[in-house]
mmCIF file of C-alpha atoms in Angstrom:
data_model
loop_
_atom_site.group_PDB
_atom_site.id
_atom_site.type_symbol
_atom_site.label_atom_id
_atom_site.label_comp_id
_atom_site.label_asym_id
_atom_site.label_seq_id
_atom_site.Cartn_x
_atom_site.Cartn_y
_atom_site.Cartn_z
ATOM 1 C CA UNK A 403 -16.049 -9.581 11.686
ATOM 2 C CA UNK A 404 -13.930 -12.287 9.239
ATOM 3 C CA UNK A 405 -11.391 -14.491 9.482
ATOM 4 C CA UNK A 406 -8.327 -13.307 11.515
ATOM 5 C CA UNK A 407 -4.832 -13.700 9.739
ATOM 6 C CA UNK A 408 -2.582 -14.950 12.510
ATOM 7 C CA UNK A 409 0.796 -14.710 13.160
ATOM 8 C CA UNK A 410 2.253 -16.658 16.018
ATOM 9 C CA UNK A 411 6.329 -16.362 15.896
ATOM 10 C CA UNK A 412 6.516 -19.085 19.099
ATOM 11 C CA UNK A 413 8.122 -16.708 21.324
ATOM 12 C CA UNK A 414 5.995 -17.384 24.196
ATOM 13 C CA UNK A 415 3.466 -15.460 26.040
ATOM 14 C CA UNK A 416 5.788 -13.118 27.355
ATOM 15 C CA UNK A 417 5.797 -11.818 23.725
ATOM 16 C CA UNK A 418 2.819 -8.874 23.754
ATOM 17 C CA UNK A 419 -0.398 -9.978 21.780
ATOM 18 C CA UNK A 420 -1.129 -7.390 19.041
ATOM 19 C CA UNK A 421 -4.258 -6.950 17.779
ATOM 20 C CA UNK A 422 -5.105 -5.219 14.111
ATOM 21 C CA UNK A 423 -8.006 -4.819 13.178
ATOM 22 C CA UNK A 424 -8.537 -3.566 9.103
ATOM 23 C CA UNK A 425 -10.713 -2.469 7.320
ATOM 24 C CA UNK A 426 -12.716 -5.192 5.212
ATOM 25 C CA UNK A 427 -12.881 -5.327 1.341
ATOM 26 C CA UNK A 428 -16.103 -3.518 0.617
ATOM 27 C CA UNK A 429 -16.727 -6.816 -2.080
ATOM 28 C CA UNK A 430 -16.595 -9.531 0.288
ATOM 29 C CA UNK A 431 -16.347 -8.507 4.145
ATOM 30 C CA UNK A 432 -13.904 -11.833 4.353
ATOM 31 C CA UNK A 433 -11.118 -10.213 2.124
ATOM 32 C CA UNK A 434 -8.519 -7.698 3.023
ATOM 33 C CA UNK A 435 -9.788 -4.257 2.050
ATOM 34 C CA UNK A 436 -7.680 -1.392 0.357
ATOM 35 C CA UNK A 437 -6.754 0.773 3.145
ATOM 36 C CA UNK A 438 -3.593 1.821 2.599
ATOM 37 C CA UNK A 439 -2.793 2.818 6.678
ATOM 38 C CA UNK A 440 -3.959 -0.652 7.544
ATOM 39 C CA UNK A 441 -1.459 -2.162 5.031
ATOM 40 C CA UNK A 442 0.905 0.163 5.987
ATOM 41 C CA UNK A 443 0.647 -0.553 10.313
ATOM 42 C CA UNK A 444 0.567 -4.819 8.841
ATOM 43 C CA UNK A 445 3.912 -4.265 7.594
ATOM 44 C CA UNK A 446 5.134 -2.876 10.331
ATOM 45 C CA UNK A 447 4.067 -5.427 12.787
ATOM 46 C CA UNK A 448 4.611 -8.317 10.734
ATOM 47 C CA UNK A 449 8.210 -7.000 11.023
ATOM 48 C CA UNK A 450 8.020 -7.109 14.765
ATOM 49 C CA UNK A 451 6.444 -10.672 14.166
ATOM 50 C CA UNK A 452 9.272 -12.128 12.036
ATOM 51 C CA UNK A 453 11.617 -11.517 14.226
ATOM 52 C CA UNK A 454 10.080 -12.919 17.605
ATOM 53 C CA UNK A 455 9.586 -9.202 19.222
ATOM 54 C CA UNK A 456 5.283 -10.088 19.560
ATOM 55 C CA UNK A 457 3.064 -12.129 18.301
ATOM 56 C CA UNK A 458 0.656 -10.240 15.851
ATOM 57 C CA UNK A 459 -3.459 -11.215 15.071
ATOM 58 C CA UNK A 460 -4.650 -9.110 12.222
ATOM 59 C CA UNK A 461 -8.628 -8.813 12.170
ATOM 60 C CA UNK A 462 -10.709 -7.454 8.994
ATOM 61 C CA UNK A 463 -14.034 -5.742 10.285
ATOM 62 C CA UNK A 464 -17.018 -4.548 8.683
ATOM 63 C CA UNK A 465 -17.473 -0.754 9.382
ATOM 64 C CA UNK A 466 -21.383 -0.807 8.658
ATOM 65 C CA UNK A 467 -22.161 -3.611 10.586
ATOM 66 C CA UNK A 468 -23.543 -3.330 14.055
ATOM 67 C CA UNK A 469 -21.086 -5.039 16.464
ATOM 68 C CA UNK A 470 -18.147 -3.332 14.275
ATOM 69 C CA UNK A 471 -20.513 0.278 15.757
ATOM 70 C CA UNK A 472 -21.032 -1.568 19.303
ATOM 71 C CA UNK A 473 -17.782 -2.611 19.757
ATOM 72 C CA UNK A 474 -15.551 0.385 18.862
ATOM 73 C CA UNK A 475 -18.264 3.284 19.347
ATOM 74 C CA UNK A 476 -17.323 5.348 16.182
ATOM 75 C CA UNK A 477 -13.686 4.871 15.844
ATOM 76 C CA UNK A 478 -12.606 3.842 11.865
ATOM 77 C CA UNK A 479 -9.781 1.260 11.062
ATOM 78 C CA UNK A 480 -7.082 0.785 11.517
ATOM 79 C CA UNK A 481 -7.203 -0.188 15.484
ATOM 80 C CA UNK A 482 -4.803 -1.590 17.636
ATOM 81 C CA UNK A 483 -5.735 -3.610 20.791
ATOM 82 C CA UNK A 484 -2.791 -4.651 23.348
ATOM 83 C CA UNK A 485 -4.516 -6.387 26.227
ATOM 84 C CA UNK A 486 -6.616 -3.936 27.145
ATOM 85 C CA UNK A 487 -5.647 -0.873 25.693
ATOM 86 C CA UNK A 488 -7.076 0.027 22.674
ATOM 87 C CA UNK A 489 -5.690 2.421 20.114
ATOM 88 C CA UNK A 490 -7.366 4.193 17.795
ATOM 89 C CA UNK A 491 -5.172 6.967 16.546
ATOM 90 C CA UNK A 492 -2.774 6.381 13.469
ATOM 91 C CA UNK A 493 -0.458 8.578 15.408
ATOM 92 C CA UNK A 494 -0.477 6.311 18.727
ATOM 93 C CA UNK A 495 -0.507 3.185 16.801
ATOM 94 C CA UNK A 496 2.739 4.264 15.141
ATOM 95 C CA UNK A 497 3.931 5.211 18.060
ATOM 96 C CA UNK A 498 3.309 1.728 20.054
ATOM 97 C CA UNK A 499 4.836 -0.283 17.368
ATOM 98 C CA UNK A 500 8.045 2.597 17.396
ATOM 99 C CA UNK A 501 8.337 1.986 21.037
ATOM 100 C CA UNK A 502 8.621 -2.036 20.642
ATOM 101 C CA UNK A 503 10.598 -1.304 17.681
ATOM 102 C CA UNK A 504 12.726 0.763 20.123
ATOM 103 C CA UNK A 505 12.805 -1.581 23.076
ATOM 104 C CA UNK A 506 14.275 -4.533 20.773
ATOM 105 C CA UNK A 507 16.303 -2.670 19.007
ATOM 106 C CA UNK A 508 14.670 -3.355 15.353
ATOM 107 C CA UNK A 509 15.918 -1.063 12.469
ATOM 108 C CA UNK A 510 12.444 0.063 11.740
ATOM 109 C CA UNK A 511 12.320 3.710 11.951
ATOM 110 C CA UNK A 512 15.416 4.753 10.799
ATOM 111 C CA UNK A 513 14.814 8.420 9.430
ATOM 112 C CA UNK A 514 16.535 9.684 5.834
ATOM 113 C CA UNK A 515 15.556 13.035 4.774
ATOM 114 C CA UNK A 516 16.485 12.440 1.622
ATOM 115 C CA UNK A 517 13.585 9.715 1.492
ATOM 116 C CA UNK A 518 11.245 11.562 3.119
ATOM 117 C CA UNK A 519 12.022 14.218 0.242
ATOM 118 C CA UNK A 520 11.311 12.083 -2.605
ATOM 119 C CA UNK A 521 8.214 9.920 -1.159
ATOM 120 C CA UNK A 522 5.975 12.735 1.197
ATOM 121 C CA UNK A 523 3.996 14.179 -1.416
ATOM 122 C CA UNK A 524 3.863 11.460 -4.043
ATOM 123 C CA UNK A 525 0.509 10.090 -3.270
ATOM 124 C CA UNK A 526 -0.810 13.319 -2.403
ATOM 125 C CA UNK A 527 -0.437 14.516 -6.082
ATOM 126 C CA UNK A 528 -1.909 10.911 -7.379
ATOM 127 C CA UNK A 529 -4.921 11.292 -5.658
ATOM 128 C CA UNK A 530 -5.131 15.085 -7.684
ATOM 129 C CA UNK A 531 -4.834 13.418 -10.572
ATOM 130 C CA UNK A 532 -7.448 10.529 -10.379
ATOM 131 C CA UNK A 533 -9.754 13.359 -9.138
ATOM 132 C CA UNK A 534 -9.255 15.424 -11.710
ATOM 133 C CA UNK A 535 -8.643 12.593 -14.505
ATOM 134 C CA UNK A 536 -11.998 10.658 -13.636
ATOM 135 C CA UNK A 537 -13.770 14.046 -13.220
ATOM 136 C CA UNK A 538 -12.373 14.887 -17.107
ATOM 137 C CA UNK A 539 -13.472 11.364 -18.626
ATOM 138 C CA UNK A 540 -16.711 11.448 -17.117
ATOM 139 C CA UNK A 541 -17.541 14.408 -18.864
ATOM 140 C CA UNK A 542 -16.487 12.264 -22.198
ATOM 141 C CA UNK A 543 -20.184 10.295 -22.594
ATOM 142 C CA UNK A 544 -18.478 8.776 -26.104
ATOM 143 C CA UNK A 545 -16.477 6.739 -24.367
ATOM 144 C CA UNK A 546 -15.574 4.363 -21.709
ATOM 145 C CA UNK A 547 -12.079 3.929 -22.753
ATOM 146 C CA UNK A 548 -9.928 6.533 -20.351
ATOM 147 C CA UNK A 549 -8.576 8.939 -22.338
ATOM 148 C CA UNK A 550 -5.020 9.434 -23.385
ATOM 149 C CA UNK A 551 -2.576 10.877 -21.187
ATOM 150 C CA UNK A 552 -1.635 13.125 -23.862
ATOM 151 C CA UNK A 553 -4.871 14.115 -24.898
ATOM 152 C CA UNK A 554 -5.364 15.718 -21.408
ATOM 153 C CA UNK A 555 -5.571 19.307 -20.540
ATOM 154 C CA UNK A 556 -2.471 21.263 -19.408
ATOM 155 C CA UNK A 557 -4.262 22.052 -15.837
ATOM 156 C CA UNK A 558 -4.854 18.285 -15.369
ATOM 157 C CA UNK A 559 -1.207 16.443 -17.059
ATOM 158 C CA UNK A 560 0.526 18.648 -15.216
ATOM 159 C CA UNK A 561 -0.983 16.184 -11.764
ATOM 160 C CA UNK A 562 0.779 13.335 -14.165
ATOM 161 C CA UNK A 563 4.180 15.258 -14.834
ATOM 162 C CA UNK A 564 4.316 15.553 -11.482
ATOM 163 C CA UNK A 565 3.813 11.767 -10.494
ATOM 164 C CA UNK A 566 6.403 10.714 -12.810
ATOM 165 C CA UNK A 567 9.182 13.230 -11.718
ATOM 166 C CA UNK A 568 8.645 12.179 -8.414
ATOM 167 C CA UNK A 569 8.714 8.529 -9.518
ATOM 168 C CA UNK A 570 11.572 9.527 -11.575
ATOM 169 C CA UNK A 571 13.379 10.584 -8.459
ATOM 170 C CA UNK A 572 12.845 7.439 -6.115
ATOM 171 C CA UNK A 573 13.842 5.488 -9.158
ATOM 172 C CA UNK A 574 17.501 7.538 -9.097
ATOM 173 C CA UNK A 575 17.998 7.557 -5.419
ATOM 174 C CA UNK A 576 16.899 3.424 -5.316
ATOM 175 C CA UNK A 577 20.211 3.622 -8.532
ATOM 176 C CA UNK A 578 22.430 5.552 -6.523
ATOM 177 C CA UNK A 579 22.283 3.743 -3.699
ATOM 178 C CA UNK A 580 22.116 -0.048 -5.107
ATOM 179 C CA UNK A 581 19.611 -1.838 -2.626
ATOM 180 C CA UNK A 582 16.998 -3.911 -2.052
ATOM 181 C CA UNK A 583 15.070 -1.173 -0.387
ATOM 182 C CA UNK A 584 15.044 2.392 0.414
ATOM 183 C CA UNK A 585 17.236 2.491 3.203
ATOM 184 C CA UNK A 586 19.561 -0.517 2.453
ATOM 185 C CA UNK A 587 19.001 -4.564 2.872
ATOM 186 C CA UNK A 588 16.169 -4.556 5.728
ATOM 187 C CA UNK A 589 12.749 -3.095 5.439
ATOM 188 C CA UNK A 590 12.144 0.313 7.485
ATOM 189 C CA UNK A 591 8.607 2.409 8.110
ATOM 190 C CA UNK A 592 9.211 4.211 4.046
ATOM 191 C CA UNK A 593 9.308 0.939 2.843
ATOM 192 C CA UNK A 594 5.793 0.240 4.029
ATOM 193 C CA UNK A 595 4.450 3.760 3.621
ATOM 194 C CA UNK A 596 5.723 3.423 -0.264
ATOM 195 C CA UNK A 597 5.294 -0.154 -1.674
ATOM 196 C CA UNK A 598 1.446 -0.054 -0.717
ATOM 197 C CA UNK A 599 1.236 3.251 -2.267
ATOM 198 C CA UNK A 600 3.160 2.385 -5.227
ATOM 199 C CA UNK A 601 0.954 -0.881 -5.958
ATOM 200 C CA UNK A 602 -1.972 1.221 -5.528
ATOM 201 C CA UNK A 603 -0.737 3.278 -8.076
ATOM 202 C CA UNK A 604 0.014 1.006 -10.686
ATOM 203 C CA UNK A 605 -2.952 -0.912 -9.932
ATOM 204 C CA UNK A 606 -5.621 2.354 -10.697
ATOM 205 C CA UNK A 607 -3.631 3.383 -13.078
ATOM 206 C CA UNK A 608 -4.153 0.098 -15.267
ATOM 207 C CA UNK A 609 -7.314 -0.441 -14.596
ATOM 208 C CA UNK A 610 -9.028 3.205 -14.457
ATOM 209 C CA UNK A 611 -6.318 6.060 -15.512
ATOM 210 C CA UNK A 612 -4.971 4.377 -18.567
ATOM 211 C CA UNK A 613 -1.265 5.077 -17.922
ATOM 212 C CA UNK A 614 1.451 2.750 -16.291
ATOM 213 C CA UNK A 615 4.452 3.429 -14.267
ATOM 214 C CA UNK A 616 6.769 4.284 -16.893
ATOM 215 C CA UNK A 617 8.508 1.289 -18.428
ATOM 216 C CA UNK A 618 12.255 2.944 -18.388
ATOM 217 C CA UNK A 619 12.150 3.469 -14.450
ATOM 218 C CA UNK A 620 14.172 -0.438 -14.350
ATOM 219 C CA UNK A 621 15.507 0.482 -10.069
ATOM 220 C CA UNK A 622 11.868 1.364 -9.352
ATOM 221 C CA UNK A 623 10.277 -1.394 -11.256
ATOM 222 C CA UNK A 624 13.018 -3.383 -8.964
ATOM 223 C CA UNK A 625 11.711 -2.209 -6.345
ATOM 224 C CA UNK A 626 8.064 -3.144 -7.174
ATOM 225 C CA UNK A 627 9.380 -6.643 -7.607
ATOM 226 C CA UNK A 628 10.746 -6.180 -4.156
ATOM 227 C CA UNK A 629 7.557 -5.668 -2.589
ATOM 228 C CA UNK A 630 6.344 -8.355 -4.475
ATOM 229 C CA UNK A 631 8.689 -10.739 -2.927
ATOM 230 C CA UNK A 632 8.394 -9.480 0.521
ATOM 231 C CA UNK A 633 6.135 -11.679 3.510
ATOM 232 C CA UNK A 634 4.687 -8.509 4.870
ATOM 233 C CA UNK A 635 3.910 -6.735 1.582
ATOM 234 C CA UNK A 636 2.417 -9.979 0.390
ATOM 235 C CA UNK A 637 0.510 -10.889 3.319
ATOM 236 C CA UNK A 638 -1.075 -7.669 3.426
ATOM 237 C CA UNK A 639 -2.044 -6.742 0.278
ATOM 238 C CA UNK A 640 -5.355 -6.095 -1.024
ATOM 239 C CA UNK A 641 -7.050 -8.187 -3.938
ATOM 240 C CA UNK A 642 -7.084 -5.687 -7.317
ATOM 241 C CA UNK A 643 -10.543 -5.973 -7.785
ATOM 242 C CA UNK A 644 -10.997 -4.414 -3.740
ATOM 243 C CA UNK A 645 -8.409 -2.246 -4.486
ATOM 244 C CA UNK A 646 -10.049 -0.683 -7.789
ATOM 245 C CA UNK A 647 -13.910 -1.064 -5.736
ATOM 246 C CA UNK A 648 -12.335 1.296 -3.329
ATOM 247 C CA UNK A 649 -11.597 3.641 -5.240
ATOM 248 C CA UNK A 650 -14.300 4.175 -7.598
ATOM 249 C CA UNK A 651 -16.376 4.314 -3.884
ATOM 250 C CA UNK A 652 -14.632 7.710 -3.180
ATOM 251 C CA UNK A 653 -15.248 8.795 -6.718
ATOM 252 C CA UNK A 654 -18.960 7.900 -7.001
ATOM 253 C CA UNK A 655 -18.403 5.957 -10.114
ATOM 254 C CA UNK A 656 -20.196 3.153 -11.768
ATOM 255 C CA UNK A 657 -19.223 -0.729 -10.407
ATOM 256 C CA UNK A 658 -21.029 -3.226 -12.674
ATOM 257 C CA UNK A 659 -21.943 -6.744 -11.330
ATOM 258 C CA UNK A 660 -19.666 -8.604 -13.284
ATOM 259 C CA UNK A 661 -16.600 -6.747 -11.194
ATOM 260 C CA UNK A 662 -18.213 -7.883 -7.957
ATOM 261 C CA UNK A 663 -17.989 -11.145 -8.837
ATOM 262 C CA UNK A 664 -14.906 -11.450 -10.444
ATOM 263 C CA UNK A 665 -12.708 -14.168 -8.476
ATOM 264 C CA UNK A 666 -9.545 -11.634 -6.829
ATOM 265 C CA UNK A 667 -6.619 -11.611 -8.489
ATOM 266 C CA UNK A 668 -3.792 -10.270 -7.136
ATOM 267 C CA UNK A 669 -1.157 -8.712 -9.894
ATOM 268 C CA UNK A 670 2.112 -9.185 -8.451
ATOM 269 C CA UNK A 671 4.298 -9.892 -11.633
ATOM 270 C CA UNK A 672 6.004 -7.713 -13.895
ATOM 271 C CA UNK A 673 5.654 -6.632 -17.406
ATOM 272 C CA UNK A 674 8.348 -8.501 -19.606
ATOM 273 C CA UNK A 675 10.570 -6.331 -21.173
ATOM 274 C CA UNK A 676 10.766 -4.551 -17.602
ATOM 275 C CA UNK A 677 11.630 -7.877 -15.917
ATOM 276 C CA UNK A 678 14.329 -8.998 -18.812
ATOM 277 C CA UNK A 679 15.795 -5.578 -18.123
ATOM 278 C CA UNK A 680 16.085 -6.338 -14.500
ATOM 279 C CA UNK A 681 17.361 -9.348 -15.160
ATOM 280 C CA UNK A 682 20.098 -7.760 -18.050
ATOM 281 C CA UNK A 683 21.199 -5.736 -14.901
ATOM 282 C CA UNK A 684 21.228 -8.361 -12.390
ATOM 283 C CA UNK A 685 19.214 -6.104 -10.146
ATOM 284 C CA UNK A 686 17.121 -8.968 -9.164
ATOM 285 C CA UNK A 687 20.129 -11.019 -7.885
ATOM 286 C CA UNK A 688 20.626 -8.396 -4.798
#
């Protein structure tokens, strides 16, 4: 087990002690690894934290190691202890932290259908298309450039067209509406479900898809810069190197040395005609 990130708001010890525990970068067991439920259950409680509702202790843990097997028999991050309950279901953890959320009255869980239209399947169909992406330029031994979006088969761009008109979408609902995040000037549960997701995204699609999120989506790119100025997004968030290492695990691809021992970087800025755009608009003055 590493270092614990802790979070002590000085509410007292009436305040319930929260413990998550993450998964560990599978680089360097001391980093934050790139499990996006982890991040996702962080932000959440570091809500709960910033307003004095608990105090929060955030844990990364080796999976392969021995007392991570001893002391949790089986069960996979992300785990909650409370004293001395212990959960280990995303479903119960979620529904803990909706409870406190509840009891104190904290705008967390707020539900929009219209949201919940727009963001349920997005990641869903970007995982389909780095599966079937990767799968298409490892057939292409010329090369170790990834191949052009354009250049791709109908049966895998249309994983892509459907990424961006989703994107599209969020982008024109986060217009429409004219704030800071998806439900108005606070941070709610889609807010860490998305930003996470949407990092991830732009992250693998740099470094191993060769496409970006699309330049002209200025209310989503906003919205990025959002995350990147949010505590809980920013204390939570995976280092791109453990981010990319995590995925080319699921994939079974090739991680050379030299990407091991790369010192993590964290990209959290924007590109520049995106953010003098922004700036044009005054969207980063909300």
């Amino acid at each position: 087990m590493a270092d614990a990130y802790q979070l002590q708001n000085g509410a007292g010890d009436k305040k319930p002690l929260l413990e998550l525990y993450v998964k560990a970068s599978g680089i360097d067991s001391r980093r934050i690894g790139a499990c996006l439920f982890c991040q996702e259950f962080w932000m959440e409680l570091y809500a709960l934290y910033e307003i004095g509702v608990a105090r929060v202790e955030v844990k990364t843990v080796n999976v392969n190691s021995e007392a991570f097997k001893k002391n949790f028999l089986g069960a996979q991050p992300p785990i909650m202890i409370e004293e001395d309950k212990q959960y280990t279901d995303n479903r119960d953890i979620e529904g803990r932290i909706f409870h406190l959320a509840k009891e104190y009255s904290v705008p967390l869980f707020e539900k929009d259908p219209a949201v919940e239209k727009r963001i349920e399947s997005l990641y869903r169909n970007f995982k389909l298309f780095v599966r079937a992406k990767t799968d298409f330029d490892k057939g292409k031994k010329t090369s170790q450039v990834p191949s052009d979006i354009d250049s791709l088969p109908a049966a895998i761009k249309i994983h892509y067209n459907r990424i961006v008109e989703q994107l599209a979408s969020v982008d024109q609902l986060l217009s429409d509406r004219q704030t800071r995040y998806l439900l108005g000037p606070s941070m709610t549960e889609y807010d860490c479900e998305l930003m996470p997701r949407l990092h991830h995204i732009r992250i693998i699609g740099q470094r191993l898809l060769g496409f970006d999120i699309p330049h002209n989506l200025t209310h989503l790119w906003n919205y990025v810069l959002t995350a990147y100025r949010t505590a809980a997004f920013i204390e939570s968030c995976p280092a791109d190197q453990d981010i990319l290492h995590h995925y080319k695990e699921q994939l079974n691809l090739f991680t050379n040395q030299r990407e091991t021992l790369q010192s993590p970087t964290k990209t959290h800025t924007l590109p520049e005609s995106v953010l003098d755009e922004i700036k044009r608009l005054g969207l980063d003055r909300k």
